[in-house]
């Protein structure tokens, strides 16, 4: 891959003395010599930058700005790790010209500042931040909800050793004879995880948050530091320097090439996998124009390029490149038809029409139809021997209320106190069914469920059939991973032997359709393996965890993460959706009008007919 180089040839260079991180432990300190890579003698300046940790001031950290890349913040790896994992140290041993051995007590890595490579003995261990969530926990999938806790993992295949070639992207790693420096955003990408630990540096402030939640929410980077709000970036920094634009593009290509989970939907996946994002963009006229936008000195052009990447990386919903363009007068917006006619036509034909257009239309039928049959706002409905839990999301957990309960500061959350909490909704329905001697069949309706937290998934599967694990592939290491969890199955606030006494003597059924996405796809996948009846329509897919990233100028984006692509028991990707044991036929077509056209859409009435469900469930479990 040919990349624009991010550094310039220097005819002369003066080495400047800089502060060495107090978290570095230096073995065999050396003075740069003529044998060292030339960039180790590149002039730089150092700024002490304030650190904002979850909205609170937390001292300062040394940031370097090299003369050949004056706008791109660099930080020593040791200082960076102390930012994201306070109190830890990195032992640095210089082993040769441009060679540094790094040991952060979790694993080791070798940096070569001549070839611009970083080789990890165990990449996931070296960059693991999950100890902040649960002490001793490896780099795994866990949202930190207190009714579930991480137990252990198994790893098969692949290799924990990973080498990243930054030279291929023109990204320069630096050394000074004692320690090594990376662009701040490059390290932030390396350490990103599925818990959404995140950090960013705009050259003036370092921000680190425990969970970079929904864009510009109170817990996100933008929520605790106004300078990272989308509109603020565009208005306060309308232009950027060539070195920043080039680095931004190179690092975005690096992140997509290495950390995009390739769930299987984007028509560009094969090209990206084979040659990388840069070559993929260079292969078409539209792509070359997007690359020009990335390399533009106008920040709005860069934002527009990010926005257009939605067309390349679309995967049903996990990947979302947040863009400000729609909301800013005078800037370009979603005018694909005018600016990129070929891409617009492809987008409509291959993606929008078969998925989102259908979803948009049928949503006008689905919710009213269910409400008319089962009642509006209900979460539990019973008829005869069959009960149904209308379970519309795995997200929305009242985390504070649950933490208060597990710390003895409050009662267990219920639908009365936390009406949007998925665990409270499920427990309420499950306990009503279990305490009703007439109820034999329990249906979990996922027909309007777009996903959420896997912690809720493993808690529910544990209650239903006493298994609690998630199976995933790590595309970075090539390893197959199974993560196991403990669940407080009696929800008494303790993990103990009493949890194993919990049993619900019910015939379980999971009701799915095309809207059952992400955890709404994972849950029926796990249940089907366990023999639980899946009925309805094939689920809507969504097979990756989510990784949240920020560009060097602060724009936030999320992608299906390569750290966790969900798989079935045969290690096959589940993005294609889960085929039900029993397909429920659609009823007579409904008609819906948008004021211009009238559409004929299938009826889902049979999905919510409790007499029909009772027959389906009873017949399945008789067998």
Coordinates of C-alpha atoms in Angstrom, one line a residue:
X1 CA 0.0 0.0 0.0
X2 CA 1.4 3.3 -1.0
X3 CA 0.8 6.0 1.6
X4 CA 1.7 9.6 1.8
X5 CA 4.6 9.8 4.2
X6 CA 3.8 11.7 7.3
X7 CA 7.4 12.9 7.9
X8 CA 9.6 15.1 5.9
X9 CA 13.3 14.8 5.2
X10 CA 15.3 17.1 7.5
X11 CA 18.5 18.6 6.2
X12 CA 19.5 19.5 9.7
X13 CA 18.2 18.4 13.1
X14 CA 18.9 19.4 16.6
X15 CA 18.2 17.1 19.5
X16 CA 16.4 18.8 22.4
X17 CA 16.4 17.5 25.9
X18 CA 12.9 16.6 27.1
X19 CA 11.3 15.3 30.3
X20 CA 11.4 11.6 30.7
X21 CA 8.3 10.0 32.2
X22 CA 8.6 9.1 35.8
X23 CA 6.8 5.9 34.9
X24 CA 9.6 4.7 32.7
X25 CA 12.1 2.4 34.3
X26 CA 15.2 2.6 32.1
X27 CA 17.7 -0.2 31.7
X28 CA 21.0 0.6 30.0
X29 CA 20.2 4.2 29.2
X30 CA 22.0 5.3 26.0
X31 CA 22.8 8.5 24.1
X32 CA 21.6 8.6 20.5
X33 CA 24.5 7.9 18.1
X34 CA 25.0 8.1 14.4
X35 CA 23.9 4.5 14.2
X36 CA 20.4 5.4 15.4
X37 CA 17.5 6.1 13.1
X38 CA 17.6 9.7 11.9
X39 CA 14.2 10.5 13.5
X40 CA 15.7 9.9 16.9
X41 CA 17.5 13.2 16.5
X42 CA 14.5 15.1 15.2
X43 CA 13.8 18.3 17.1
X44 CA 10.7 18.5 19.3
X45 CA 9.1 20.6 21.9
X46 CA 7.3 19.3 25.1
X47 CA 4.1 20.6 26.6
X48 CA 2.7 19.6 29.9
X49 CA -1.0 18.9 29.0
X50 CA -3.8 18.8 31.7
X51 CA -5.5 15.4 32.1
X52 CA -9.3 15.3 32.5
X53 CA -10.3 11.9 34.0
X54 CA -14.0 11.3 33.9
X55 CA -14.7 15.0 34.3
X56 CA -12.1 15.6 37.1
X57 CA -8.7 17.3 36.8
X58 CA -5.9 14.7 37.3
X59 CA -2.6 16.4 36.9
X60 CA -0.6 16.8 33.7
X61 CA 1.2 14.6 31.2
X62 CA 4.2 15.4 28.9
X63 CA 3.2 15.5 25.2
X64 CA 5.8 15.9 22.4
X65 CA 5.4 17.7 19.2
X66 CA 8.1 16.9 16.6
X67 CA 9.2 19.6 14.2
X68 CA 8.4 17.4 11.1
X69 CA 4.9 16.7 12.4
X70 CA 4.2 19.8 14.6
X71 CA 0.5 19.3 15.0
X72 CA 0.4 15.6 15.9
X73 CA 0.6 14.8 19.7
X74 CA 3.1 12.1 20.7
X75 CA 3.4 10.5 24.1
X76 CA 5.7 7.9 25.6
X77 CA 4.0 4.5 25.9
X78 CA 4.8 4.4 29.6
X79 CA 3.1 7.8 30.2
X80 CA 0.2 6.7 28.1
X81 CA -0.3 3.5 30.1
X82 CA -0.2 5.5 33.3
X83 CA -3.0 7.7 31.9
X84 CA -5.3 4.7 31.0
X85 CA -4.2 2.4 33.9
X86 CA -2.9 4.6 36.7
X87 CA -0.2 3.2 38.9
X88 CA 1.3 0.9 36.4
X89 CA 4.9 1.1 35.1
X90 CA 6.7 0.2 31.9
X91 CA 10.3 -1.1 32.0
X92 CA 12.2 0.0 28.9
X93 CA 15.3 -1.7 27.8
X94 CA 17.3 -0.4 24.8
X95 CA 18.5 -3.5 22.9
X96 CA 20.0 -2.1 19.8
X97 CA 19.9 0.7 17.2
X98 CA 16.3 1.8 17.2
X99 CA 15.2 -1.3 19.2
X100 CA 13.4 -1.1 22.5
X101 CA 12.0 -3.9 24.7
X102 CA 8.9 -2.9 26.7
X103 CA 7.7 -4.8 29.7
X104 CA 4.5 -3.5 31.4
X105 CA 4.2 -6.5 33.8
X106 CA 1.3 -8.0 31.8
X107 CA 3.3 -8.8 28.6
X108 CA 6.3 -7.6 26.5
X109 CA 6.6 -5.8 23.3
X110 CA 9.5 -4.9 21.0
X111 CA 9.5 -1.5 19.1
X112 CA 11.7 -0.9 16.1
X113 CA 11.8 2.8 15.3
X114 CA 13.8 2.1 12.1
X115 CA 11.2 -0.2 10.6
X116 CA 8.3 1.4 12.5
X117 CA 7.0 -1.8 13.9
X118 CA 5.6 -2.9 17.3
X119 CA 5.6 -6.6 18.1
X120 CA 3.7 -7.8 21.1
X121 CA 4.3 -11.2 22.8
X122 CA 0.7 -11.1 23.9
X123 CA -1.2 -8.1 22.4
X124 CA -4.5 -8.6 24.4
X125 CA -2.6 -8.9 27.7
X126 CA -0.4 -5.9 27.1
X127 CA -3.3 -3.6 26.3
X128 CA -5.8 -5.0 28.8
X129 CA -7.7 -2.4 30.8
X130 CA -10.5 -4.7 32.2
X131 CA -8.7 -4.9 35.5
X132 CA -10.3 -1.5 36.1
X133 CA -13.7 -3.2 35.8
X134 CA -13.0 -6.4 37.7
X135 CA -9.6 -7.1 39.3
X136 CA -7.6 -9.8 37.6
X137 CA -9.9 -9.9 34.5
X138 CA -8.3 -10.4 31.1
X139 CA -9.2 -8.4 28.0
X140 CA -12.7 -9.8 27.6
X141 CA -16.3 -8.9 26.9
X142 CA -18.1 -7.7 30.0
X143 CA -20.2 -4.6 30.7
X144 CA -19.8 -4.6 34.5
X145 CA -23.4 -5.2 35.6
X146 CA -23.1 -6.6 39.2
X147 CA -25.6 -9.5 38.8
X148 CA -23.0 -11.2 36.5
X149 CA -19.3 -11.4 36.9
X150 CA -16.5 -12.6 34.7
X151 CA -15.3 -16.1 35.6
X152 CA -12.7 -17.3 33.1
X153 CA -11.9 -17.7 29.4
X154 CA -10.6 -20.4 27.1
X155 CA -8.4 -19.6 24.0
X156 CA -7.8 -21.9 21.1
X157 CA -6.0 -21.4 17.8
X158 CA -4.3 -18.3 16.5
X159 CA -1.5 -16.6 18.3
X160 CA -1.3 -14.1 21.1
X161 CA 1.8 -12.6 19.4
X162 CA 0.8 -9.8 17.1
X163 CA 3.0 -7.4 15.1
X164 CA 1.8 -4.1 13.8
X165 CA 3.6 -2.5 10.8
X166 CA 3.1 1.2 11.2
X167 CA 5.7 1.9 8.4
X168 CA 3.3 0.5 5.9
X169 CA 1.0 3.5 6.7
X170 CA 3.7 6.1 7.0
X171 CA 3.2 6.4 10.7
X172 CA 6.4 7.3 12.5
X173 CA 7.3 5.7 15.8
X174 CA 10.0 7.7 17.7
X175 CA 12.8 6.9 20.1
X176 CA 15.2 9.1 22.0
X177 CA 17.7 6.5 23.2
X178 CA 15.9 5.8 26.4
X179 CA 12.2 5.3 25.6
X180 CA 9.7 5.3 22.7
X181 CA 6.9 7.6 21.6
X182 CA 3.8 6.9 19.6
X183 CA 1.2 9.3 18.2
X184 CA -1.4 9.6 21.0
X185 CA -4.3 8.4 18.8
X186 CA -2.4 5.4 17.7
X187 CA -2.0 4.2 21.3
X188 CA -5.6 5.0 22.0
X189 CA -6.6 2.7 19.1
X190 CA -4.3 -0.1 20.3
X191 CA -5.8 0.0 23.8
X192 CA -9.5 0.3 22.8
X193 CA -11.8 -2.4 24.1
X194 CA -15.4 -3.6 24.1
X195 CA -16.1 -1.9 27.5
X196 CA -15.5 1.4 25.6
X197 CA -12.6 2.6 27.7
X198 CA -11.4 5.5 25.7
X199 CA -9.0 8.4 25.7
X200 CA -8.1 11.2 23.3
X201 CA -5.7 14.2 23.1
X202 CA -6.3 17.2 20.9
X203 CA -2.9 18.8 21.7
X204 CA -4.3 20.9 24.5
X205 CA -6.1 18.4 26.7
X206 CA -5.9 14.7 27.5
X207 CA -9.3 13.1 28.3
X208 CA -9.8 9.6 29.6
X209 CA -13.2 8.1 30.4
X210 CA -14.3 4.7 31.8
X211 CA -17.0 4.3 29.1
X212 CA -17.2 6.5 26.0
X213 CA -21.0 6.0 25.8
X214 CA -23.5 7.5 23.4
X215 CA -22.0 10.4 21.5
X216 CA -21.8 13.5 23.7
X217 CA -23.6 11.8 26.6
X218 CA -22.6 12.7 30.2
X219 CA -20.2 9.8 30.4
X220 CA -18.5 10.3 27.0
X221 CA -15.3 12.2 26.2
X222 CA -17.4 15.0 24.7
X223 CA -19.6 14.9 27.7
X224 CA -16.8 15.8 30.1
X225 CA -14.7 18.0 27.7
X226 CA -16.6 20.5 25.5
X227 CA -13.6 20.8 23.1
X228 CA -14.5 17.3 21.8
X229 CA -18.1 18.1 20.9
X230 CA -18.7 17.7 17.2
X231 CA -19.8 21.3 16.7
X232 CA -16.9 22.6 18.8
X233 CA -14.3 20.8 16.7
X234 CA -15.8 22.3 13.5
X235 CA -16.2 25.8 14.7
X236 CA -13.0 26.2 16.8
X237 CA -10.7 24.3 14.4
X238 CA -12.2 24.9 10.9
X239 CA -8.8 24.0 9.3
X240 CA -6.1 21.5 10.0
X241 CA -2.4 21.3 9.0
X242 CA -1.2 18.9 6.3
X243 CA 0.6 16.8 8.8
X244 CA -2.5 16.3 10.9
X245 CA -4.7 15.6 7.9
X246 CA -2.3 13.0 6.6
X247 CA -1.9 11.3 10.0
X248 CA -5.6 11.3 10.6
X249 CA -6.2 9.5 7.3
X250 CA -3.3 7.0 7.9
X251 CA -4.4 6.2 11.4
X252 CA -8.1 5.7 10.3
X253 CA -6.9 3.3 7.6
X254 CA -4.8 1.5 10.2
X255 CA -7.7 1.2 12.6
X256 CA -10.1 -0.1 9.9
X257 CA -7.6 -2.6 8.5
X258 CA -6.8 -4.1 11.9
X259 CA -9.8 -3.5 14.2
X260 CA -12.9 -3.7 11.9
X261 CA -14.5 -7.0 12.7
X262 CA -15.6 -7.9 9.1
X263 CA -19.0 -9.1 10.1
X264 CA -19.8 -10.0 6.5
X265 CA -22.2 -7.5 5.2
X266 CA -20.2 -4.7 3.6
X267 CA -19.5 -5.4 -0.1
X268 CA -16.1 -3.8 0.4
X269 CA -14.9 -6.3 3.1
X270 CA -13.0 -8.6 0.7
X271 CA -11.1 -5.7 -0.8
X272 CA -10.3 -4.2 2.6
X273 CA -9.2 -7.6 3.9
X274 CA -7.0 -8.2 0.9
X275 CA -5.4 -4.9 0.3
X276 CA -6.5 -2.5 3.0
X277 CA -8.8 0.5 3.1
X278 CA -6.4 2.9 1.2
X279 CA -6.2 0.6 -1.8
X280 CA -10.0 0.0 -1.7
X281 CA -10.6 3.8 -1.9
X282 CA -7.9 4.2 -4.6
X283 CA -9.7 1.6 -6.8
X284 CA -12.7 3.8 -7.6
X285 CA -13.3 7.4 -8.6
X286 CA -15.6 7.9 -5.6
X287 CA -13.1 6.4 -3.3
X288 CA -10.3 8.7 -4.5
X289 CA -12.6 11.7 -3.9
X290 CA -13.2 10.5 -0.4
X291 CA -9.5 10.2 0.2
X292 CA -9.0 13.8 -1.0
X293 CA -11.6 14.9 1.5
X294 CA -9.7 13.0 4.2
X295 CA -6.5 14.8 3.2
X296 CA -8.1 18.2 2.9
X297 CA -7.0 21.0 5.2
X298 CA -10.7 21.8 5.9
X299 CA -12.0 20.1 9.0
X300 CA -15.5 19.9 7.5
X301 CA -14.2 18.0 4.5
X302 CA -12.6 15.5 6.9
X303 CA -15.9 15.1 8.7
X304 CA -17.7 14.5 5.3
X305 CA -15.2 11.8 4.4
X306 CA -15.8 10.1 7.7
X307 CA -19.6 10.3 7.1
X308 CA -19.2 8.7 3.7
X309 CA -17.3 5.8 5.3
X310 CA -20.7 4.6 6.5
X311 CA -21.3 3.4 2.9
X312 CA -18.1 1.3 2.9
X313 CA -18.4 -0.2 6.4
X314 CA -22.1 -0.6 6.8
X315 CA -23.0 -3.7 8.7
X316 CA -26.6 -3.4 10.0
X317 CA -26.0 -1.0 12.8
X318 CA -22.8 -1.7 14.9
X319 CA -20.7 0.4 12.7
X320 CA -21.6 4.1 12.8
X321 CA -19.4 6.9 11.7
X322 CA -20.9 9.9 13.5
X323 CA -21.0 13.0 11.4
X324 CA -22.0 16.6 12.1
X325 CA -22.8 17.4 8.5
X326 CA -26.6 17.0 8.7
X327 CA -27.0 19.6 11.4
X328 CA -24.7 22.4 10.3
X329 CA -26.0 25.0 7.9
X330 CA -23.8 25.6 4.9
X331 CA -21.9 22.3 5.1
X332 CA -22.5 19.4 2.8
X333 CA -25.0 16.9 3.9
X334 CA -26.3 13.6 2.7
X335 CA -26.4 14.8 -0.9
X336 CA -24.9 11.5 -2.2
X337 CA -27.0 11.6 -5.4
X338 CA -25.4 14.9 -6.5
X339 CA -21.8 14.4 -5.2
X340 CA -21.3 10.6 -5.6
X341 CA -23.9 9.3 -8.1
X342 CA -22.3 5.8 -8.5
X343 CA -21.9 5.3 -4.8
X344 CA -25.4 6.6 -4.1
X345 CA -26.9 4.1 -6.6
X346 CA -24.9 1.3 -5.0
X347 CA -26.0 2.3 -1.5
X348 CA -29.7 2.3 -2.4
X349 CA -29.5 -0.9 -4.3
X350 CA -27.3 -3.0 -2.0
X351 CA -28.0 -1.6 1.4
X352 CA -30.7 0.9 2.0
X353 CA -33.6 -0.5 0.0
X354 CA -33.3 -4.1 1.1
X355 CA -32.8 -3.2 4.8
X356 CA -33.5 0.2 6.2
X357 CA -36.3 1.1 3.7
X358 CA -38.1 -2.1 4.6
X359 CA -37.5 -1.6 8.3
X360 CA -38.8 2.0 8.1
X361 CA -41.9 0.9 6.3
X362 CA -42.7 -2.2 8.4
X363 CA -42.2 -0.4 11.7
X364 CA -45.4 1.5 10.9
X365 CA -47.2 -1.8 11.0
X366 CA -45.3 -4.0 13.6
X367 CA -45.7 -1.9 16.8
X368 CA -49.4 -1.0 16.3
X369 CA -50.2 -4.6 15.4
X370 CA -48.6 -6.0 18.5
X371 CA -50.2 -3.3 20.7
X372 CA -53.6 -4.1 19.3
X373 CA -53.3 -7.8 20.1
X374 CA -51.3 -7.7 23.4
X375 CA -51.9 -4.2 24.7
X376 CA -49.9 -1.0 24.6
X377 CA -47.1 -0.6 27.1
X378 CA -47.3 -4.2 28.4
X379 CA -44.3 -6.2 29.3
X380 CA -46.1 -9.4 30.5
X381 CA -49.3 -11.0 29.1
X382 CA -50.8 -14.3 29.9
X383 CA -53.5 -16.4 28.3
X384 CA -54.2 -20.0 29.4
X385 CA -51.0 -22.0 29.8
X386 CA -48.8 -19.5 27.9
X387 CA -47.2 -16.2 29.0
X388 CA -45.2 -13.8 26.9
X389 CA -42.6 -11.3 28.0
X390 CA -42.4 -8.4 25.6
X391 CA -38.6 -7.9 25.8
X392 CA -37.7 -5.0 23.5
X393 CA -34.1 -4.3 24.6
X394 CA -31.1 -5.7 26.3
X395 CA -30.0 -2.2 27.1
X396 CA -31.3 0.5 29.5
X397 CA -30.1 -1.2 32.7
X398 CA -30.4 0.9 35.8
X399 CA -26.8 0.4 36.7
X400 CA -26.8 2.7 39.7
X401 CA -29.8 0.9 41.3
X402 CA -28.2 -2.5 40.7
X403 CA -24.9 -1.3 42.2
X404 CA -26.8 0.1 45.2
X405 CA -28.5 -3.2 45.7
X406 CA -25.3 -5.2 45.5
X407 CA -23.6 -2.8 47.9
X408 CA -26.4 -3.0 50.4
X409 CA -27.6 0.6 49.9
X410 CA -31.0 -0.1 48.3
X411 CA -33.6 -2.6 47.2
X412 CA -33.5 -4.8 44.2
X413 CA -34.6 -2.9 41.1
X414 CA -38.1 -3.8 39.9
X415 CA -40.4 -2.8 37.0
X416 CA -42.0 -0.4 39.4
X417 CA -38.8 1.4 40.4
X418 CA -36.8 0.9 37.1
X419 CA -39.4 0.4 34.4
X420 CA -37.0 0.4 31.5
X421 CA -34.5 -2.0 33.1
X422 CA -34.3 -5.2 31.0
X423 CA -33.3 -7.4 33.9
X424 CA -36.2 -6.1 36.0
X425 CA -38.6 -6.7 33.1
X426 CA -37.4 -10.2 32.6
X427 CA -37.4 -11.2 36.3
X428 CA -40.8 -9.7 36.8
X429 CA -42.3 -11.7 33.9
X430 CA -40.4 -14.9 34.8
X431 CA -41.4 -14.8 38.4
X432 CA -45.1 -14.2 37.5
X433 CA -45.1 -17.1 35.2
X434 CA -43.3 -19.4 37.6
X435 CA -45.7 -18.5 40.4
X436 CA -48.8 -19.2 38.3
X437 CA -49.6 -22.9 38.3
X438 CA -51.5 -22.6 35.0
X439 CA -48.5 -21.3 33.0
X440 CA -46.4 -24.0 31.3
X441 CA -45.0 -22.0 28.3
X442 CA -43.0 -18.9 28.6
X443 CA -42.3 -16.9 25.4
X444 CA -39.6 -14.1 25.2
X445 CA -40.6 -11.7 22.4
X446 CA -37.6 -10.2 20.7
X447 CA -39.5 -9.0 17.6
X448 CA -38.7 -5.4 18.5
X449 CA -35.3 -5.9 20.2
X450 CA -32.3 -4.2 18.7
X451 CA -29.7 -5.5 21.2
X452 CA -27.8 -4.1 24.2
X453 CA -25.7 -5.7 27.0
X454 CA -24.3 -9.2 26.8
X455 CA -24.3 -9.3 30.6
X456 CA -28.1 -9.4 30.4
X457 CA -27.9 -12.2 27.8
X458 CA -25.8 -14.4 30.0
X459 CA -27.9 -13.7 33.1
X460 CA -31.1 -14.8 31.2
X461 CA -29.5 -17.9 29.7
X462 CA -28.3 -18.9 33.2
X463 CA -31.8 -18.6 34.6
X464 CA -33.3 -20.5 31.7
X465 CA -30.9 -23.4 31.4
X466 CA -27.9 -22.7 33.7
X467 CA -25.3 -21.8 31.1
X468 CA -23.6 -18.4 30.9
X469 CA -21.0 -17.9 28.2
X470 CA -20.3 -15.9 25.1
X471 CA -18.3 -17.4 22.2
X472 CA -16.3 -15.1 19.9
X473 CA -13.5 -14.9 17.4
X474 CA -10.7 -12.4 17.7
X475 CA -9.7 -11.3 14.2
X476 CA -6.6 -9.5 15.5
X477 CA -5.0 -12.6 17.1
X478 CA -6.9 -15.3 15.1
X479 CA -7.9 -16.9 18.4
X480 CA -11.3 -18.5 19.2
X481 CA -12.5 -17.3 22.6
X482 CA -15.1 -18.5 25.1
X483 CA -15.9 -16.2 27.9
X484 CA -17.6 -17.7 31.0
X485 CA -19.5 -15.8 33.6
X486 CA -20.9 -16.4 37.1
X487 CA -24.5 -15.2 37.7
X488 CA -26.4 -14.4 40.9
X489 CA -29.2 -16.7 39.8
X490 CA -31.4 -16.1 42.8
X491 CA -30.7 -12.4 42.7
X492 CA -30.2 -12.1 46.4
X493 CA -27.1 -9.9 46.1
X494 CA -24.6 -12.8 46.7
X495 CA -22.7 -15.3 44.6
X496 CA -23.0 -18.5 46.5
X497 CA -24.1 -22.2 46.5
X498 CA -27.7 -21.1 46.7
X499 CA -27.6 -19.9 43.2
X500 CA -27.4 -23.5 41.9
X501 CA -30.8 -24.3 43.4
X502 CA -32.6 -22.0 41.0
X503 CA -34.7 -23.8 38.4
X504 CA -37.7 -22.7 36.4
X505 CA -39.9 -25.6 35.2
X506 CA -41.2 -23.8 32.1
X507 CA -41.1 -24.5 28.3
X508 CA -39.1 -21.6 27.0
X509 CA -39.5 -20.1 23.5
X510 CA -37.7 -17.2 21.9
X511 CA -39.7 -15.2 19.3
X512 CA -37.6 -13.6 16.6
X513 CA -37.9 -11.6 13.5
X514 CA -35.7 -9.4 11.2
X515 CA -35.5 -6.7 14.0
X516 CA -33.8 -9.1 16.5
X517 CA -30.4 -7.6 16.1
X518 CA -27.0 -7.8 18.0
X519 CA -27.8 -9.3 21.4
X520 CA -31.2 -9.9 20.0
X521 CA -29.3 -12.2 17.6
X522 CA -26.8 -13.6 20.1
X523 CA -29.5 -14.6 22.6
X524 CA -31.4 -16.9 20.2
X525 CA -28.1 -18.3 18.9
X526 CA -27.2 -19.4 22.4
X527 CA -30.7 -20.6 23.2
X528 CA -31.0 -22.6 20.0
X529 CA -27.7 -24.5 20.8
X530 CA -29.2 -25.4 24.2
X531 CA -32.4 -26.8 22.6
X532 CA -34.7 -23.9 23.5
X533 CA -37.4 -23.4 20.9
X534 CA -36.8 -20.5 18.5
X535 CA -40.0 -19.5 16.6
X536 CA -41.0 -16.8 14.2
X537 CA -38.7 -15.3 11.5
X538 CA -34.9 -15.5 11.0
X539 CA -33.3 -13.0 13.3
X540 CA -31.6 -9.8 11.9
X541 CA -28.0 -10.7 12.6
X542 CA -25.3 -8.4 14.1
X543 CA -22.4 -10.5 15.1
X544 CA -19.7 -8.2 16.5
X545 CA -19.1 -6.3 19.7
X546 CA -18.6 -2.6 19.3
X547 CA -15.4 -0.7 19.5
X548 CA -15.4 3.1 20.0
X549 CA -12.5 5.2 18.6
X550 CA -11.6 8.8 18.0
X551 CA -9.6 10.4 15.3
X552 CA -6.6 12.6 16.2
X553 CA -8.7 15.7 15.8
X554 CA -11.4 14.3 18.1
X555 CA -14.2 12.9 15.9
X556 CA -15.8 9.8 17.4
X557 CA -16.8 6.7 15.5
X558 CA -17.7 3.2 16.3
X559 CA -17.1 0.0 14.3
X560 CA -17.8 -3.7 14.6
X561 CA -14.8 -4.7 16.6
X562 CA -12.3 -7.3 15.5
X563 CA -11.8 -8.2 19.2
X564 CA -15.1 -10.1 19.4
X565 CA -17.0 -11.4 16.4
X566 CA -19.7 -13.7 17.8
X567 CA -19.8 -17.3 16.6
X568 CA -21.8 -20.5 16.9
X569 CA -20.7 -23.8 18.4
X570 CA -19.0 -24.6 15.1
X571 CA -17.2 -21.3 15.1
X572 CA -19.2 -19.9 12.2
X573 CA -20.1 -16.2 12.1
X574 CA -23.7 -15.6 13.2
X575 CA -24.2 -12.4 11.3
X576 CA -26.5 -14.1 8.8
X577 CA -29.1 -14.5 11.5
X578 CA -30.6 -17.4 13.4
X579 CA -33.1 -19.7 11.5
X580 CA -36.0 -20.6 13.8
X581 CA -37.0 -24.1 14.6
X582 CA -40.6 -23.2 13.7
X583 CA -41.3 -20.5 11.1
X584 CA -44.5 -18.7 11.8
X585 CA -46.4 -17.8 8.6
X586 CA -47.3 -14.2 7.9
X587 CA -50.9 -13.2 7.8
X588 CA -52.7 -11.3 5.0
X589 CA -50.8 -8.3 3.9
X590 CA -51.3 -4.9 5.5
X591 CA -51.3 -1.7 3.6
X592 CA -49.4 1.4 4.8
X593 CA -49.2 4.8 3.2
X594 CA -46.5 7.5 3.5
X595 CA -48.7 10.0 1.9
X596 CA -47.2 9.4 -1.5
X597 CA -47.2 5.7 -2.0
X598 CA -49.1 2.8 -0.5
X599 CA -47.0 -0.3 0.5
X600 CA -48.3 -3.8 0.9
X601 CA -46.5 -5.4 3.9
X602 CA -46.9 -8.8 5.7
X603 CA -48.9 -9.1 8.9
X604 CA -47.2 -10.3 12.1
X605 CA -50.5 -11.0 13.9
X606 CA -49.8 -14.7 14.2
X607 CA -46.6 -14.0 16.1
X608 CA -48.6 -12.5 18.9
X609 CA -51.5 -14.9 18.9
X610 CA -51.1 -16.6 22.3
X611 CA -53.3 -19.6 21.3
X612 CA -51.1 -20.1 18.2
X613 CA -47.9 -19.8 20.3
X614 CA -49.3 -22.2 22.9
X615 CA -49.8 -24.8 20.2
X616 CA -46.3 -24.3 18.7
X617 CA -44.5 -24.5 22.0
X618 CA -46.5 -27.5 23.3
X619 CA -45.9 -29.5 20.1
X620 CA -42.2 -28.7 20.1
X621 CA -41.6 -29.8 23.7
X622 CA -43.8 -33.0 23.3
X623 CA -41.1 -34.1 20.8

